[in-house]
Amino acid sequence: NAGVTQTPKFRVLKTGQSMTLLCAQDMNHEYMYWYRQDPGMGLRLIHYSVGEGTTAKGEVPDGYNVSRLKKQNFLLGLESAAPSQTSVYFCASSPDRDHTDTQYFGPGTRLTVL
Amino acid sequence: AQSVAQPEDQVNVAEGNPLTVKCTYSVSGNPYLFWYVQYPNRGLQFLLKYITGDNLVKGSYGFEAEFNKSQTSFHLKKPSALVSDSALYFCAVRDITSSASKIIFGSGTRLSIRP
């Protein structure tokens, strides 16, 4: 199993550009998440999905959109990037069989917006 | 609201000495608590969790955590630190107000083990 993979690993954007981050998991997990990690702030939840075709807002959803067209993939989109979106983005998945399951994280995408 | 606090940004320990990384929590109801570790340029890895039962939880890489209900704490411990334990450690709590297994993370503690 590859686990949770993320593409790309690094990206530099100019303000106003758009991009899509791809997360894929091969563990047949129902739940998937997108977080951003900023120094001194831990991880903050952007959006999440409880199953194919469903998405929901997390703690910091503004400026981001997501889609879960296939169970194994969870896409994070930035329509018009801003310097405040410079961060490291992590995707995670979880089976959530009894609400105590752990989350499995991808290696992260480092995004810089100039 | 569910929350966790990690009062120390950085913990420095000599190799071979015991280590403790502190975490306190605030939840309504029974807490589901987790510790994750992040090595440089990597994603988070699960270390251990407390759901119910014994207050001392054993996890990966020789780590353990002690759940203390009266002090609302869930400190991470290891009897003898290794240089390879140097990493960023996150305490987390399950948000039981959510049906989506959302986890709320602390701000992280950087553990540095000197040879």
Short mmCIF file of C-alpha atoms in Angstrom, two decimals:
data_model
loop_
_atom_site.label_atom_id
_atom_site.label_comp_id
_atom_site.label_asym_id
_atom_site.label_seq_id
_atom_site.Cartn_x
_atom_site.Cartn_y
_atom_site.Cartn_z
CA ASN A 1 0.00 0.00 0.00
CA ALA A 2 1.20 3.49 -0.85
CA GLY A 3 -1.01 4.93 1.92
CA VAL A 4 -1.78 8.60 1.41
CA THR A 5 0.00 10.38 -1.42
CA GLN A 6 -0.02 14.05 -2.37
CA THR A 7 0.93 15.83 -5.57
CA PRO A 8 2.74 18.08 -6.11
CA LYS A 9 5.34 18.16 -3.31
CA PHE A 10 6.29 21.78 -3.93
CA ARG A 11 4.72 24.66 -5.83
CA VAL A 12 5.32 28.36 -6.24
CA LEU A 13 2.42 30.52 -7.42
CA LYS A 14 1.96 34.17 -8.15
CA THR A 15 -0.87 36.05 -6.50
CA GLY A 16 -4.10 35.43 -8.38
CA GLN A 17 -3.07 32.16 -9.98
CA SER A 18 -5.05 29.01 -9.44
CA MET A 19 -4.01 25.45 -8.73
CA THR A 20 -5.30 22.09 -7.55
CA LEU A 21 -3.67 19.83 -4.99
CA LEU A 22 -4.38 16.14 -5.35
CA CYS A 23 -4.65 13.66 -2.50
CA ALA A 24 -5.03 9.94 -3.10
CA GLN A 25 -5.42 7.06 -0.66
CA ASP A 26 -5.46 3.34 -1.34
CA MET A 27 -6.80 2.17 2.03
CA ASN A 28 -10.50 2.41 1.12
CA HIS A 29 -11.06 5.02 3.84
CA GLU A 30 -14.37 6.83 3.96
CA TYR A 31 -13.11 10.04 5.55
CA MET A 32 -10.60 12.44 4.06
CA TYR A 33 -9.29 15.79 5.26
CA TRP A 34 -7.26 18.78 4.14
CA TYR A 35 -5.18 20.69 6.70
CA ARG A 36 -2.79 23.57 6.55
CA GLN A 37 0.20 23.83 8.86
CA ASP A 38 1.62 27.19 9.82
CA PRO A 39 4.40 27.86 12.36
CA GLY A 40 3.15 27.97 15.95
CA MET A 41 -0.43 27.17 14.94
CA GLY A 42 -0.45 23.41 14.63
CA LEU A 43 -2.72 21.97 11.96
CA ARG A 44 -5.95 23.66 11.02
CA LEU A 45 -8.72 21.86 9.17
CA ILE A 46 -9.68 23.43 5.84
CA HIS A 47 -12.30 21.04 4.45
CA TYR A 48 -13.20 17.42 4.95
CA SER A 49 -15.27 14.68 3.36
CA VAL A 50 -17.23 11.86 4.97
CA GLY A 51 -17.64 9.90 1.76
CA GLU A 52 -17.63 9.99 -2.00
CA GLY A 53 -19.56 12.95 -3.32
CA THR A 54 -19.69 14.79 0.02
CA THR A 55 -17.66 17.70 1.35
CA ALA A 56 -17.90 20.01 4.35
CA LYS A 57 -16.18 23.11 5.69
CA GLY A 58 -13.60 22.95 8.43
CA GLU A 59 -12.06 25.66 10.56
CA VAL A 60 -10.45 27.77 7.80
CA PRO A 61 -12.32 27.13 4.51
CA ASP A 62 -12.22 30.60 2.95
CA GLY A 63 -10.33 30.80 -0.34
CA TYR A 64 -10.41 27.03 -0.89
CA ASN A 65 -12.73 24.58 -2.62
CA VAL A 66 -12.71 20.80 -2.60
CA SER A 67 -14.18 17.88 -4.49
CA ARG A 68 -14.48 14.16 -3.80
CA LEU A 69 -15.70 12.64 -7.04
CA LYS A 70 -14.02 9.33 -6.32
CA LYS A 71 -13.65 7.69 -2.94
CA GLN A 72 -9.88 7.45 -3.21
CA ASN A 73 -9.26 11.06 -4.26
CA PHE A 74 -9.75 14.38 -2.50
CA LEU A 75 -8.87 17.54 -4.41
CA LEU A 76 -8.11 20.94 -2.89
CA GLY A 77 -8.43 23.97 -5.15
CA LEU A 78 -7.22 27.52 -4.84
CA GLU A 79 -9.08 29.68 -7.33
CA SER A 80 -7.13 32.89 -6.77
CA ALA A 81 -4.06 32.37 -4.63
CA ALA A 82 -3.06 34.93 -2.01
CA PRO A 83 0.20 35.27 -0.05
CA SER A 84 -1.74 34.34 3.12
CA GLN A 85 -2.18 30.88 1.61
CA THR A 86 1.56 30.23 1.75
CA SER A 87 1.69 27.15 3.93
CA VAL A 88 2.31 23.43 4.07
CA TYR A 89 -0.79 21.46 3.15
CA PHE A 90 -1.48 17.99 4.48
CA CYS A 91 -4.08 15.53 3.41
CA ALA A 92 -5.26 12.77 5.75
CA SER A 93 -7.67 9.87 5.64
CA SER A 94 -9.41 7.75 8.23
CA PRO A 95 -11.69 4.70 8.26
CA ASP A 96 -13.57 6.15 11.24
CA ARG A 97 -15.20 2.85 12.03
CA ASP A 98 -16.03 3.86 15.61
CA HIS A 99 -15.07 7.53 15.80
CA THR A 100 -11.81 6.68 17.56
CA ASP A 101 -9.75 5.79 14.55
CA THR A 102 -6.54 7.61 13.88
CA GLN A 103 -5.87 9.65 10.80
CA TYR A 104 -3.22 8.74 8.25
CA PHE A 105 -1.31 11.63 6.76
CA GLY A 106 0.31 12.28 3.43
CA PRO A 107 3.82 13.77 3.13
CA GLY A 108 2.60 17.30 2.51
CA THR A 109 2.70 19.97 -0.20
CA ARG A 110 4.74 23.10 0.39
CA LEU A 111 3.06 26.02 -1.34
CA THR A 112 4.53 29.50 -1.70
CA VAL A 113 2.42 32.36 -3.04
CA LEU A 114 4.42 35.39 -4.16
CA ALA B 1 -15.43 23.75 22.81
CA GLN B 2 -12.90 20.96 22.60
CA SER B 3 -9.28 22.05 22.79
CA VAL B 4 -5.79 20.97 23.72
CA ALA B 5 -2.87 23.07 24.90
CA GLN B 6 0.82 22.36 24.67
CA PRO B 7 2.45 24.86 27.01
CA GLU B 8 6.01 24.35 25.79
CA ASP B 9 7.16 25.34 22.31
CA GLN B 10 10.45 23.52 22.80
CA VAL B 11 11.79 20.80 25.08
CA ASN B 12 15.50 20.03 25.28
CA VAL B 13 16.73 16.76 26.77
CA ALA B 14 20.07 14.97 26.88
CA GLU B 15 20.23 11.55 25.27
CA GLY B 16 19.54 8.80 27.77
CA ASN B 17 17.51 11.02 30.09
CA PRO B 18 13.75 10.69 30.54
CA LEU B 19 11.59 13.06 28.57
CA THR B 20 8.14 14.54 29.06
CA VAL B 21 6.10 16.56 26.57
CA LYS B 22 3.13 18.21 28.20
CA CYS B 23 -0.46 18.41 27.03
CA THR B 24 -3.63 19.56 28.76
CA TYR B 25 -7.12 19.25 27.37
CA SER B 26 -10.54 20.79 27.68
CA VAL B 27 -13.49 18.69 26.55
CA SER B 28 -17.10 18.09 27.39
CA GLY B 29 -17.68 14.44 28.07
CA ASN B 30 -15.09 11.69 27.83
CA PRO B 31 -11.92 12.70 26.02
CA TYR B 32 -10.45 10.84 23.08
CA LEU B 33 -6.80 11.93 23.05
CA PHE B 34 -3.98 11.35 20.61
CA TRP B 35 -0.29 11.99 20.15
CA TYR B 36 1.27 12.41 16.72
CA VAL B 37 4.90 12.95 15.72
CA GLN B 38 6.22 14.84 12.72
CA TYR B 39 9.76 14.27 11.50
CA PRO B 40 11.37 16.93 9.28
CA ASN B 41 9.72 17.27 5.87
CA ARG B 42 7.28 14.46 6.62
CA GLY B 43 3.61 14.11 7.40
CA LEU B 44 2.30 13.35 10.87
CA GLN B 45 2.54 9.82 12.21
CA PHE B 46 0.30 8.36 14.87
CA LEU B 47 2.04 7.49 18.16
CA LEU B 48 -0.70 6.50 20.57
CA LYS B 49 -4.22 7.23 21.74
CA TYR B 50 -6.37 7.14 24.85
CA ILE B 51 -9.98 6.13 24.45
CA THR B 52 -10.85 4.42 27.72
CA GLY B 53 -9.35 1.99 30.22
CA ASP B 54 -5.83 2.11 31.64
CA ASN B 55 -4.51 5.56 32.33
CA LEU B 56 -1.06 4.61 31.03
CA VAL B 57 -1.11 4.13 27.28
CA LYS B 58 1.82 2.57 25.44
CA GLY B 59 2.62 3.51 21.88
CA SER B 60 5.19 3.34 19.12
CA TYR B 61 8.97 3.85 19.49
CA GLY B 62 8.89 3.28 23.27
CA PHE B 63 6.63 6.25 23.99
CA GLU B 64 3.85 6.20 26.54
CA ALA B 65 1.34 8.73 27.78
CA GLU B 66 -0.38 9.13 31.10
CA PHE B 67 -4.00 10.20 31.19
CA ASN B 68 -4.83 12.20 34.32
CA LYS B 69 -8.48 13.12 34.59
CA SER B 70 -8.17 15.29 37.70
CA GLN B 71 -5.44 17.40 36.10
CA THR B 72 -6.96 17.17 32.60
CA SER B 73 -3.55 16.21 31.26
CA PHE B 74 -2.19 13.70 28.78
CA HIS B 75 1.60 14.04 28.96
CA LEU B 76 3.84 12.11 26.59
CA LYS B 77 6.79 10.31 28.19
CA LYS B 78 9.75 8.15 27.39
CA PRO B 79 12.16 6.67 29.97
CA SER B 80 15.32 7.13 27.91
CA ALA B 81 15.53 9.63 25.06
CA LEU B 82 17.25 8.96 21.75
CA VAL B 83 18.68 11.53 19.36
CA SER B 84 16.33 10.07 16.74
CA ASP B 85 13.35 11.17 18.90
CA SER B 86 14.06 14.77 17.88
CA ALA B 87 10.90 15.90 16.08
CA LEU B 88 7.74 17.96 16.38
CA TYR B 89 5.07 16.43 18.62
CA PHE B 90 1.37 17.20 18.49
CA CYS B 91 -1.26 16.44 21.06
CA ALA B 92 -4.79 16.18 19.71
CA VAL B 93 -8.35 15.62 20.89
CA ARG B 94 -11.29 14.17 19.03
CA ASP B 95 -14.03 16.69 18.44
CA ILE B 96 -17.06 14.76 19.69
CA THR B 97 -19.41 17.51 18.57
CA SER B 98 -18.61 16.45 15.03
CA SER B 99 -19.76 13.31 13.28
CA ALA B 100 -16.75 13.37 11.00
CA SER B 101 -14.00 12.16 13.30
CA LYS B 102 -12.46 15.61 13.29
CA ILE B 103 -9.36 15.99 15.40
CA ILE B 104 -8.26 19.24 16.98
CA PHE B 105 -4.51 19.64 17.20
CA GLY B 106 -2.37 21.51 19.68
CA SER B 107 0.23 23.97 18.48
CA GLY B 108 3.04 21.45 18.72
CA THR B 109 6.18 21.01 20.84
CA ARG B 110 9.59 20.71 19.27
CA LEU B 111 11.63 18.05 21.05
CA SER B 112 15.39 18.30 20.72
CA ILE B 113 17.60 15.51 22.05
CA ARG B 114 21.28 16.38 22.37
CA PRO B 115 23.93 13.63 22.20
#
